[in-house]
Amino acid sequence: VDIVRRSIWVMGALLGLAVLLIIGNTIRLEIQSRREEIEITKLIGATNGFIRRPFLYSGLWYGLAGAILAAVLVEIAFLQLYNPVRQLAGLYQSNFSLHTLSFTDTLSLLATGAVLGLLGAWLAVGRHLAAIEPT
């Protein structure tokens, strides 16, 4: 059981890293597609913080949307596995049953997704926005 628990933590960390990379790359592509707009905005005096804000919001929403999708998929998986696990436990005369995510677990999943999205966007914007200067 301890091996499975640790494996789940490792997979969760790897998936979190994947979220950071995917959202960071998505934000980088958005920055590149709006490069001219960013240059013009900097020419009229916009600060990097002003330019950064919409990209951070996008990252937050991407992370939150991914977390909502993950929560829905987990609930669907629980629903699909509930009866077979109950039948198997019955064969062994066990009271074991699966339980879905609690309200606090769901909220922590959503918060983690939003924070990972925000962090991925922050890293991407910080790195790529500094490279854009008006000529």
Short mmCIF file of N, CA, C and O in Angstrom, two decimals:
data_model
loop_
_atom_site.label_atom_id
_atom_site.label_comp_id
_atom_site.label_asym_id
_atom_site.label_seq_id
_atom_site.Cartn_x
_atom_site.Cartn_y
_atom_site.Cartn_z
N VAL A 1 0.83 -1.19 0.00
CA VAL A 1 0.00 0.00 0.00
C VAL A 1 0.87 1.25 0.00
O VAL A 1 0.57 2.23 -0.67
N ASP A 2 1.98 1.20 0.76
CA ASP A 2 2.88 2.36 0.82
C ASP A 2 3.53 2.62 -0.54
O ASP A 2 3.69 3.77 -0.94
N ILE A 3 3.86 1.55 -1.26
CA ILE A 3 4.45 1.70 -2.59
C ILE A 3 3.46 2.37 -3.54
O ILE A 3 3.82 3.27 -4.30
N VAL A 4 2.21 1.94 -3.49
CA VAL A 4 1.18 2.54 -4.36
C VAL A 4 0.97 4.00 -4.00
O VAL A 4 0.87 4.86 -4.88
N ARG A 5 0.93 4.30 -2.70
CA ARG A 5 0.74 5.68 -2.25
C ARG A 5 1.88 6.57 -2.75
O ARG A 5 1.65 7.67 -3.26
N ARG A 6 3.11 6.10 -2.64
CA ARG A 6 4.26 6.88 -3.11
C ARG A 6 4.24 7.01 -4.63
O ARG A 6 4.60 8.06 -5.17
N SER A 7 3.84 5.97 -5.32
CA SER A 7 3.75 6.02 -6.77
C SER A 7 2.73 7.06 -7.22
O SER A 7 2.94 7.77 -8.20
N ILE A 8 1.63 7.15 -6.49
CA ILE A 8 0.61 8.14 -6.81
C ILE A 8 1.15 9.55 -6.62
O ILE A 8 0.91 10.44 -7.44
N TRP A 9 1.93 9.78 -5.55
CA TRP A 9 2.53 11.10 -5.32
C TRP A 9 3.52 11.45 -6.44
O TRP A 9 3.56 12.59 -6.91
N VAL A 10 4.30 10.46 -6.88
CA VAL A 10 5.26 10.71 -7.96
C VAL A 10 4.53 11.04 -9.25
O VAL A 10 4.88 11.98 -9.96
N MET A 11 3.48 10.26 -9.56
CA MET A 11 2.71 10.54 -10.77
C MET A 11 2.03 11.89 -10.69
O MET A 11 1.96 12.62 -11.69
N GLY A 12 1.52 12.24 -9.52
CA GLY A 12 0.90 13.55 -9.35
C GLY A 12 1.89 14.68 -9.57
O GLY A 12 1.57 15.69 -10.21
N ALA A 13 3.11 14.52 -9.07
CA ALA A 13 4.14 15.54 -9.27
C ALA A 13 4.51 15.65 -10.75
O ALA A 13 4.68 16.76 -11.27
N LEU A 14 4.62 14.52 -11.42
CA LEU A 14 4.94 14.55 -12.85
C LEU A 14 3.81 15.19 -13.66
O LEU A 14 4.07 15.96 -14.60
N LEU A 15 2.57 14.89 -13.30
CA LEU A 15 1.45 15.51 -14.00
C LEU A 15 1.39 17.02 -13.72
O LEU A 15 1.04 17.81 -14.60
N GLY A 16 1.73 17.41 -12.49
CA GLY A 16 1.79 18.85 -12.17
C GLY A 16 2.85 19.55 -13.00
O GLY A 16 2.63 20.66 -13.50
N LEU A 17 4.01 18.91 -13.17
CA LEU A 17 5.05 19.47 -14.02
C LEU A 17 4.58 19.57 -15.46
O LEU A 17 4.86 20.56 -16.15
N ALA A 18 3.85 18.56 -15.91
CA ALA A 18 3.31 18.59 -17.28
C ALA A 18 2.34 19.75 -17.45
O ALA A 18 2.33 20.41 -18.49
N VAL A 19 1.51 20.00 -16.44
CA VAL A 19 0.58 21.13 -16.50
C VAL A 19 1.35 22.44 -16.62
O VAL A 19 1.00 23.31 -17.44
N LEU A 20 2.40 22.60 -15.82
CA LEU A 20 3.22 23.81 -15.90
C LEU A 20 3.79 24.00 -17.30
O LEU A 20 3.76 25.10 -17.86
N LEU A 21 4.33 22.93 -17.87
CA LEU A 21 4.93 23.03 -19.19
C LEU A 21 3.90 23.31 -20.28
O LEU A 21 4.14 24.13 -21.18
N ILE A 22 2.77 22.65 -20.21
CA ILE A 22 1.75 22.84 -21.24
C ILE A 22 1.17 24.25 -21.18
O ILE A 22 1.04 24.93 -22.21
N ILE A 23 0.84 24.72 -20.00
CA ILE A 23 0.28 26.07 -19.89
C ILE A 23 1.34 27.10 -20.22
O ILE A 23 1.05 28.10 -20.90
N GLY A 24 2.58 26.87 -19.80
CA GLY A 24 3.65 27.78 -20.15
C GLY A 24 3.83 27.89 -21.66
O GLY A 24 4.02 28.98 -22.20
N ASN A 25 3.77 26.77 -22.35
CA ASN A 25 3.91 26.78 -23.80
C ASN A 25 2.71 27.46 -24.47
O ASN A 25 2.88 28.20 -25.44
N THR A 26 1.52 27.23 -23.94
CA THR A 26 0.33 27.88 -24.49
C THR A 26 0.41 29.41 -24.35
O THR A 26 0.12 30.15 -25.29
N ILE A 27 0.85 29.85 -23.18
CA ILE A 27 0.98 31.30 -22.95
C ILE A 27 2.10 31.86 -23.83
O ILE A 27 1.98 32.97 -24.37
N ARG A 28 3.18 31.11 -24.01
CA ARG A 28 4.27 31.56 -24.88
C ARG A 28 3.76 31.77 -26.30
O ARG A 28 4.08 32.75 -26.96
N LEU A 29 2.93 30.84 -26.78
CA LEU A 29 2.36 30.98 -28.12
C LEU A 29 1.43 32.20 -28.21
O LEU A 29 1.42 32.90 -29.23
N GLU A 30 0.67 32.45 -27.15
CA GLU A 30 -0.18 33.65 -27.13
C GLU A 30 0.66 34.92 -27.18
O GLU A 30 0.32 35.87 -27.87
N ILE A 31 1.76 34.93 -26.43
CA ILE A 31 2.64 36.10 -26.43
C ILE A 31 3.24 36.31 -27.81
O ILE A 31 3.29 37.44 -28.30
N GLN A 32 3.67 35.24 -28.45
CA GLN A 32 4.25 35.37 -29.78
C GLN A 32 3.22 35.85 -30.81
O GLN A 32 3.55 36.62 -31.71
N SER A 33 1.99 35.41 -30.67
CA SER A 33 0.97 35.84 -31.64
C SER A 33 0.55 37.29 -31.40
O SER A 33 0.03 37.94 -32.32
N ARG A 34 0.78 37.81 -30.20
CA ARG A 34 0.42 39.20 -29.90
C ARG A 34 1.66 40.08 -29.76
O ARG A 34 1.60 41.14 -29.14
N ARG A 35 2.77 39.66 -30.33
CA ARG A 35 4.03 40.37 -30.18
C ARG A 35 3.95 41.84 -30.63
O ARG A 35 4.40 42.73 -29.93
N GLU A 36 3.37 42.07 -31.80
CA GLU A 36 3.27 43.44 -32.31
C GLU A 36 2.39 44.30 -31.41
O GLU A 36 2.70 45.47 -31.14
N GLU A 37 1.30 43.73 -30.93
CA GLU A 37 0.42 44.45 -30.01
C GLU A 37 1.17 44.81 -28.72
O GLU A 37 1.01 45.93 -28.20
N ILE A 38 1.98 43.90 -28.22
CA ILE A 38 2.75 44.16 -27.01
C ILE A 38 3.78 45.26 -27.25
O ILE A 38 3.96 46.15 -26.40
N GLU A 39 4.44 45.23 -28.41
CA GLU A 39 5.42 46.27 -28.72
C GLU A 39 4.77 47.65 -28.78
O GLU A 39 5.29 48.62 -28.24
N ILE A 40 3.61 47.73 -29.42
CA ILE A 40 2.90 49.01 -29.52
C ILE A 40 2.45 49.48 -28.15
O ILE A 40 2.56 50.66 -27.81
N THR A 41 1.96 48.55 -27.35
CA THR A 41 1.51 48.91 -26.00
C THR A 41 2.68 49.42 -25.17
O THR A 41 2.54 50.38 -24.40
N LYS A 42 3.86 48.82 -25.31
CA LYS A 42 5.04 49.30 -24.60
C LYS A 42 5.46 50.67 -25.10
O LYS A 42 5.95 51.49 -24.32
N LEU A 43 5.29 50.92 -26.39
CA LEU A 43 5.65 52.23 -26.93
C LEU A 43 4.82 53.37 -26.34
O LEU A 43 5.30 54.49 -26.18
N ILE A 44 3.55 53.08 -26.03
CA ILE A 44 2.72 54.15 -25.47
C ILE A 44 2.81 54.20 -23.96
O ILE A 44 2.07 54.95 -23.31
N GLY A 45 3.72 53.40 -23.37
CA GLY A 45 4.00 53.55 -21.95
C GLY A 45 3.43 52.50 -21.01
O GLY A 45 3.45 52.69 -19.79
N ALA A 46 2.95 51.40 -21.54
CA ALA A 46 2.40 50.36 -20.67
C ALA A 46 3.54 49.65 -19.93
O ALA A 46 4.60 49.41 -20.49
N THR A 47 3.28 49.33 -18.68
CA THR A 47 4.28 48.61 -17.89
C THR A 47 4.17 47.11 -18.18
O THR A 47 3.17 46.64 -18.72
N ASN A 48 5.20 46.39 -17.79
CA ASN A 48 5.17 44.94 -17.96
C ASN A 48 4.05 44.31 -17.14
O ASN A 48 3.45 43.32 -17.55
N GLY A 49 3.77 44.88 -15.97
CA GLY A 49 2.67 44.36 -15.14
C GLY A 49 1.32 44.49 -15.83
O GLY A 49 0.48 43.60 -15.73
N PHE A 50 1.12 45.60 -16.52
CA PHE A 50 -0.13 45.82 -17.25
C PHE A 50 -0.28 44.82 -18.39
O PHE A 50 -1.37 44.29 -18.63
N ILE A 51 0.83 44.54 -19.07
CA ILE A 51 0.80 43.61 -20.19
C ILE A 51 0.69 42.17 -19.70
O ILE A 51 0.05 41.33 -20.32
N ARG A 52 1.29 41.89 -18.55
CA ARG A 52 1.33 40.54 -18.00
C ARG A 52 -0.05 40.07 -17.52
O ARG A 52 -0.38 38.89 -17.62
N ARG A 53 -0.86 40.98 -17.01
CA ARG A 53 -2.11 40.62 -16.34
C ARG A 53 -3.05 39.75 -17.18
O ARG A 53 -3.52 38.71 -16.69
N PRO A 54 -3.35 40.08 -18.43
CA PRO A 54 -4.28 39.21 -19.20
C PRO A 54 -3.73 37.79 -19.40
O PRO A 54 -4.50 36.83 -19.41
N PHE A 55 -2.43 37.67 -19.54
CA PHE A 55 -1.84 36.34 -19.71
C PHE A 55 -1.93 35.53 -18.42
O PHE A 55 -2.14 34.32 -18.46
N LEU A 56 -1.79 36.20 -17.28
CA LEU A 56 -1.94 35.51 -16.00
C LEU A 56 -3.37 35.03 -15.81
O LEU A 56 -3.61 33.92 -15.32
N TYR A 57 -4.33 35.88 -16.19
CA TYR A 57 -5.73 35.46 -16.12
C TYR A 57 -5.99 34.25 -17.02
O TYR A 57 -6.71 33.32 -16.63
N SER A 58 -5.41 34.26 -18.21
CA SER A 58 -5.58 33.12 -19.12
C SER A 58 -5.02 31.85 -18.50
O SER A 58 -5.65 30.79 -18.55
N GLY A 59 -3.84 31.94 -17.91
CA GLY A 59 -3.24 30.77 -17.27
C GLY A 59 -4.09 30.26 -16.13
O GLY A 59 -4.26 29.05 -15.96
N LEU A 60 -4.63 31.18 -15.34
CA LEU A 60 -5.51 30.79 -14.23
C LEU A 60 -6.73 30.05 -14.75
O LEU A 60 -7.10 28.99 -14.23
N TRP A 61 -7.35 30.57 -15.80
CA TRP A 61 -8.54 29.93 -16.35
C TRP A 61 -8.22 28.59 -17.00
O TRP A 61 -9.01 27.65 -16.92
N TYR A 62 -7.07 28.49 -17.69
CA TYR A 62 -6.67 27.20 -18.27
C TYR A 62 -6.48 26.16 -17.17
O TYR A 62 -6.92 25.02 -17.29
N GLY A 63 -5.80 26.54 -16.10
CA GLY A 63 -5.59 25.61 -14.99
C GLY A 63 -6.88 25.20 -14.32
O GLY A 63 -7.08 24.03 -13.99
N LEU A 64 -7.78 26.16 -14.12
CA LEU A 64 -9.06 25.86 -13.49
C LEU A 64 -9.92 24.96 -14.39
O LEU A 64 -10.55 24.00 -13.91
N ALA A 65 -9.91 25.23 -15.68
CA ALA A 65 -10.69 24.40 -16.62
C ALA A 65 -10.13 22.97 -16.64
O ALA A 65 -10.90 21.99 -16.66
N GLY A 66 -8.81 22.84 -16.61
CA GLY A 66 -8.20 21.51 -16.57
C GLY A 66 -8.55 20.77 -15.29
O GLY A 66 -8.80 19.56 -15.30
N ALA A 67 -8.59 21.50 -14.17
CA ALA A 67 -8.94 20.87 -12.89
C ALA A 67 -10.40 20.44 -12.87
O ALA A 67 -10.73 19.37 -12.33
N ILE A 68 -11.27 21.24 -13.45
CA ILE A 68 -12.69 20.85 -13.53
C ILE A 68 -12.84 19.59 -14.38
O ILE A 68 -13.57 18.66 -14.02
N LEU A 69 -12.14 19.55 -15.51
CA LEU A 69 -12.18 18.37 -16.36
C LEU A 69 -11.64 17.15 -15.61
O LEU A 69 -12.22 16.06 -15.69
N ALA A 70 -10.56 17.32 -14.85
CA ALA A 70 -10.00 16.21 -14.07
C ALA A 70 -11.00 15.73 -13.03
O ALA A 70 -11.16 14.52 -12.83
N ALA A 71 -11.68 16.65 -12.35
CA ALA A 71 -12.66 16.27 -11.33
C ALA A 71 -13.81 15.48 -11.95
O ALA A 71 -14.26 14.47 -11.39
N VAL A 72 -14.27 15.92 -13.10
CA VAL A 72 -15.36 15.22 -13.79
C VAL A 72 -14.90 13.82 -14.21
O VAL A 72 -15.64 12.83 -14.03
N LEU A 73 -13.69 13.70 -14.74
CA LEU A 73 -13.18 12.39 -15.16
C LEU A 73 -12.99 11.45 -13.97
O LEU A 73 -13.26 10.25 -14.08
N VAL A 74 -12.55 11.98 -12.84
CA VAL A 74 -12.40 11.15 -11.64
C VAL A 74 -13.77 10.65 -11.18
O VAL A 74 -13.92 9.48 -10.82
N GLU A 75 -14.77 11.51 -11.19
CA GLU A 75 -16.12 11.09 -10.79
C GLU A 75 -16.68 10.03 -11.74
O GLU A 75 -17.30 9.07 -11.30
N ILE A 76 -16.44 10.18 -13.03
CA ILE A 76 -16.89 9.19 -14.00
C ILE A 76 -16.19 7.86 -13.75
O ILE A 76 -16.82 6.79 -13.79
N ALA A 77 -14.88 7.91 -13.46
CA ALA A 77 -14.14 6.68 -13.17
C ALA A 77 -14.68 6.00 -11.92
O ALA A 77 -14.82 4.77 -11.89
N PHE A 78 -14.99 6.78 -10.87
CA PHE A 78 -15.57 6.19 -9.66
C PHE A 78 -16.91 5.53 -9.96
O PHE A 78 -17.18 4.44 -9.47
N LEU A 79 -17.73 6.21 -10.75
CA LEU A 79 -19.03 5.64 -11.08
C LEU A 79 -18.89 4.33 -11.86
O LEU A 79 -19.67 3.39 -11.67
N GLN A 80 -17.92 4.27 -12.75
CA GLN A 80 -17.71 3.06 -13.55
C GLN A 80 -17.16 1.90 -12.72
O GLN A 80 -17.43 0.74 -13.00
N LEU A 81 -16.37 2.22 -11.70
CA LEU A 81 -15.72 1.18 -10.90
C LEU A 81 -16.51 0.78 -9.66
O LEU A 81 -16.20 -0.25 -9.05
N TYR A 82 -17.52 1.54 -9.28
CA TYR A 82 -18.20 1.30 -8.01
C TYR A 82 -18.81 -0.10 -7.93
O TYR A 82 -18.55 -0.85 -6.99
N ASN A 83 -19.64 -0.47 -8.90
CA ASN A 83 -20.32 -1.78 -8.85
C ASN A 83 -19.34 -2.96 -8.96
O ASN A 83 -19.46 -3.91 -8.19
N PRO A 84 -18.39 -2.95 -9.90
CA PRO A 84 -17.45 -4.09 -9.94
C PRO A 84 -16.65 -4.25 -8.65
O PRO A 84 -16.42 -5.37 -8.19
N VAL A 85 -16.23 -3.15 -8.03
CA VAL A 85 -15.48 -3.24 -6.78
C VAL A 85 -16.38 -3.75 -5.66
O VAL A 85 -15.96 -4.57 -4.82
N ARG A 86 -17.63 -3.30 -5.64
CA ARG A 86 -18.57 -3.78 -4.62
C ARG A 86 -18.82 -5.28 -4.77
O ARG A 86 -18.86 -6.02 -3.79
N GLN A 87 -18.97 -5.75 -6.01
CA GLN A 87 -19.18 -7.17 -6.25
C GLN A 87 -17.95 -7.99 -5.85
O GLN A 87 -18.08 -9.05 -5.24
N LEU A 88 -16.76 -7.49 -6.17
CA LEU A 88 -15.54 -8.20 -5.80
C LEU A 88 -15.38 -8.25 -4.29
O LEU A 88 -15.01 -9.29 -3.72
N ALA A 89 -15.66 -7.15 -3.62
CA ALA A 89 -15.58 -7.13 -2.16
C ALA A 89 -16.60 -8.09 -1.55
O ALA A 89 -16.34 -8.73 -0.54
N GLY A 90 -17.77 -8.19 -2.17
CA GLY A 90 -18.79 -9.11 -1.68
C GLY A 90 -18.35 -10.57 -1.79
O GLY A 90 -18.68 -11.40 -0.94
N LEU A 91 -17.60 -10.89 -2.85
CA LEU A 91 -17.10 -12.26 -3.00
C LEU A 91 -16.15 -12.65 -1.87
O LEU A 91 -16.07 -13.81 -1.48
N TYR A 92 -15.44 -11.66 -1.34
CA TYR A 92 -14.51 -11.91 -0.23
C TYR A 92 -15.14 -11.57 1.12
O TYR A 92 -14.44 -11.53 2.12
N GLN A 93 -16.43 -11.30 1.13
CA GLN A 93 -17.18 -10.94 2.33
C GLN A 93 -16.51 -9.77 3.07
O GLN A 93 -16.30 -9.81 4.27
N SER A 94 -16.20 -8.74 2.28
CA SER A 94 -15.54 -7.55 2.82
C SER A 94 -16.51 -6.37 2.74
O SER A 94 -17.41 -6.34 1.91
N ASN A 95 -16.33 -5.40 3.60
CA ASN A 95 -17.14 -4.19 3.59
C ASN A 95 -16.49 -3.06 2.80
O ASN A 95 -16.92 -1.92 2.88
N PHE A 96 -15.46 -3.38 2.04
CA PHE A 96 -14.74 -2.36 1.28
C PHE A 96 -15.64 -1.74 0.22
O PHE A 96 -16.39 -2.43 -0.45
N SER A 97 -15.55 -0.44 0.06
CA SER A 97 -16.27 0.24 -1.02
C SER A 97 -15.49 1.49 -1.41
O SER A 97 -14.71 2.02 -0.62
N LEU A 98 -15.69 1.92 -2.62
CA LEU A 98 -15.05 3.14 -3.11
C LEU A 98 -15.86 4.35 -2.68
O LEU A 98 -17.09 4.31 -2.65
N HIS A 99 -15.16 5.43 -2.40
CA HIS A 99 -15.82 6.69 -2.07
C HIS A 99 -15.32 7.76 -3.03
O HIS A 99 -14.13 7.82 -3.33
N THR A 100 -16.23 8.59 -3.49
CA THR A 100 -15.85 9.65 -4.41
C THR A 100 -15.11 10.76 -3.66
O THR A 100 -14.97 10.72 -2.44
N LEU A 101 -14.64 11.74 -4.40
CA LEU A 101 -13.93 12.85 -3.79
C LEU A 101 -14.86 13.64 -2.88
O LEU A 101 -16.00 13.91 -3.23
N SER A 102 -14.34 14.02 -1.73
CA SER A 102 -15.14 14.86 -0.83
C SER A 102 -15.16 16.29 -1.36
O SER A 102 -14.43 16.63 -2.30
N PHE A 103 -15.97 17.11 -0.73
CA PHE A 103 -16.07 18.51 -1.15
C PHE A 103 -14.73 19.21 -0.99
O PHE A 103 -14.31 19.96 -1.88
N THR A 104 -14.05 18.97 0.13
CA THR A 104 -12.75 19.62 0.35
C THR A 104 -11.70 19.09 -0.62
O THR A 104 -10.84 19.85 -1.07
N ASP A 105 -11.77 17.79 -0.96
CA ASP A 105 -10.83 17.25 -1.95
C ASP A 105 -11.06 17.89 -3.32
O ASP A 105 -10.10 18.22 -4.03
N THR A 106 -12.31 18.06 -3.68
CA THR A 106 -12.62 18.70 -4.96
C THR A 106 -12.15 20.15 -4.97
O THR A 106 -11.57 20.61 -5.96
N LEU A 107 -12.39 20.86 -3.87
CA LEU A 107 -11.92 22.25 -3.80
C LEU A 107 -10.40 22.33 -3.86
O LEU A 107 -9.85 23.23 -4.53
N SER A 108 -9.71 21.41 -3.20
CA SER A 108 -8.25 21.45 -3.25
C SER A 108 -7.74 21.10 -4.65
O SER A 108 -6.74 21.66 -5.11
N LEU A 109 -8.44 20.20 -5.35
CA LEU A 109 -8.07 19.90 -6.74
C LEU A 109 -8.24 21.12 -7.62
O LEU A 109 -7.36 21.46 -8.42
N LEU A 110 -9.36 21.82 -7.47
CA LEU A 110 -9.60 23.03 -8.26
C LEU A 110 -8.58 24.12 -7.94
O LEU A 110 -8.07 24.79 -8.84
N ALA A 111 -8.29 24.29 -6.66
CA ALA A 111 -7.32 25.32 -6.26
C ALA A 111 -5.92 24.98 -6.77
O ALA A 111 -5.19 25.87 -7.26
N THR A 112 -5.55 23.72 -6.70
CA THR A 112 -4.24 23.31 -7.19
C THR A 112 -4.13 23.52 -8.69
O THR A 112 -3.10 24.01 -9.19
N GLY A 113 -5.17 23.19 -9.43
CA GLY A 113 -5.17 23.42 -10.87
C GLY A 113 -5.04 24.90 -11.21
O GLY A 113 -4.28 25.28 -12.10
N ALA A 114 -5.79 25.73 -10.49
CA ALA A 114 -5.73 27.18 -10.75
C ALA A 114 -4.35 27.73 -10.42
O ALA A 114 -3.79 28.54 -11.19
N VAL A 115 -3.77 27.29 -9.31
CA VAL A 115 -2.44 27.78 -8.92
C VAL A 115 -1.37 27.30 -9.92
O VAL A 115 -0.48 28.07 -10.29
N LEU A 116 -1.46 26.05 -10.36
CA LEU A 116 -0.50 25.56 -11.36
C LEU A 116 -0.63 26.33 -12.67
O LEU A 116 0.38 26.64 -13.31
N GLY A 117 -1.85 26.64 -13.07
CA GLY A 117 -2.05 27.44 -14.28
C GLY A 117 -1.48 28.83 -14.14
O GLY A 117 -0.82 29.35 -15.04
N LEU A 118 -1.71 29.44 -12.99
CA LEU A 118 -1.19 30.78 -12.73
C LEU A 118 0.34 30.76 -12.69
O LEU A 118 0.99 31.64 -13.27
N LEU A 119 0.92 29.77 -12.05
CA LEU A 119 2.37 29.66 -11.96
C LEU A 119 3.00 29.42 -13.33
O LEU A 119 4.02 30.03 -13.68
N GLY A 120 2.39 28.55 -14.12
CA GLY A 120 2.90 28.30 -15.47
C GLY A 120 2.85 29.55 -16.33
O GLY A 120 3.79 29.85 -17.07
N ALA A 121 1.76 30.31 -16.21
CA ALA A 121 1.64 31.56 -16.96
C ALA A 121 2.66 32.58 -16.47
O ALA A 121 3.28 33.29 -17.26
N TRP A 122 2.85 32.66 -15.15
CA TRP A 122 3.79 33.63 -14.58
C TRP A 122 5.21 33.35 -15.09
O TRP A 122 5.93 34.28 -15.47
N LEU A 123 5.59 32.08 -15.10
CA LEU A 123 6.93 31.73 -15.56
C LEU A 123 7.10 32.04 -17.05
O LEU A 123 8.14 32.58 -17.46
N ALA A 124 6.11 31.70 -17.85
CA ALA A 124 6.20 31.94 -19.29
C ALA A 124 6.21 33.43 -19.61
O ALA A 124 7.02 33.89 -20.43
N VAL A 125 5.34 34.18 -18.97
CA VAL A 125 5.26 35.61 -19.25
C VAL A 125 6.54 36.31 -18.79
O VAL A 125 7.09 37.16 -19.50
N GLY A 126 7.03 35.96 -17.62
CA GLY A 126 8.25 36.58 -17.12
C GLY A 126 9.43 36.35 -18.04
O GLY A 126 10.25 37.25 -18.25
N ARG A 127 9.50 35.17 -18.59
CA ARG A 127 10.63 34.84 -19.46
C ARG A 127 10.51 35.49 -20.84
O ARG A 127 11.49 36.02 -21.37
N HIS A 128 9.34 35.46 -21.43
CA HIS A 128 9.19 35.89 -22.82
C HIS A 128 8.84 37.36 -22.95
O HIS A 128 9.12 37.97 -23.99
N LEU A 129 8.23 37.96 -21.95
CA LEU A 129 7.86 39.36 -22.04
C LEU A 129 9.10 40.26 -21.97
O LEU A 129 9.15 41.30 -22.63
N ALA A 130 10.08 39.85 -21.20
CA ALA A 130 11.30 40.66 -21.09
C ALA A 130 12.06 40.70 -22.40
O ALA A 130 12.80 41.67 -22.66
N ALA A 131 11.88 39.69 -23.24
CA ALA A 131 12.58 39.66 -24.52
C ALA A 131 11.96 40.56 -25.57
O ALA A 131 12.57 40.83 -26.60
N ILE A 132 10.75 41.03 -25.33
CA ILE A 132 10.06 41.88 -26.31
C ILE A 132 10.28 43.34 -25.93
O ILE A 132 9.83 43.80 -24.90
N GLU A 133 11.00 44.03 -26.77
CA GLU A 133 11.22 45.46 -26.60
C GLU A 133 10.92 46.14 -27.92
O GLU A 133 11.30 45.66 -28.98
N PRO A 134 10.25 47.30 -27.89
CA PRO A 134 9.95 48.00 -29.13
C PRO A 134 11.22 48.53 -29.79
O PRO A 134 12.16 48.92 -29.12
N THR A 135 11.21 48.50 -31.12
CA THR A 135 12.39 48.99 -31.87
C THR A 135 12.09 50.29 -32.56
O THR A 135 10.99 50.64 -32.84
#
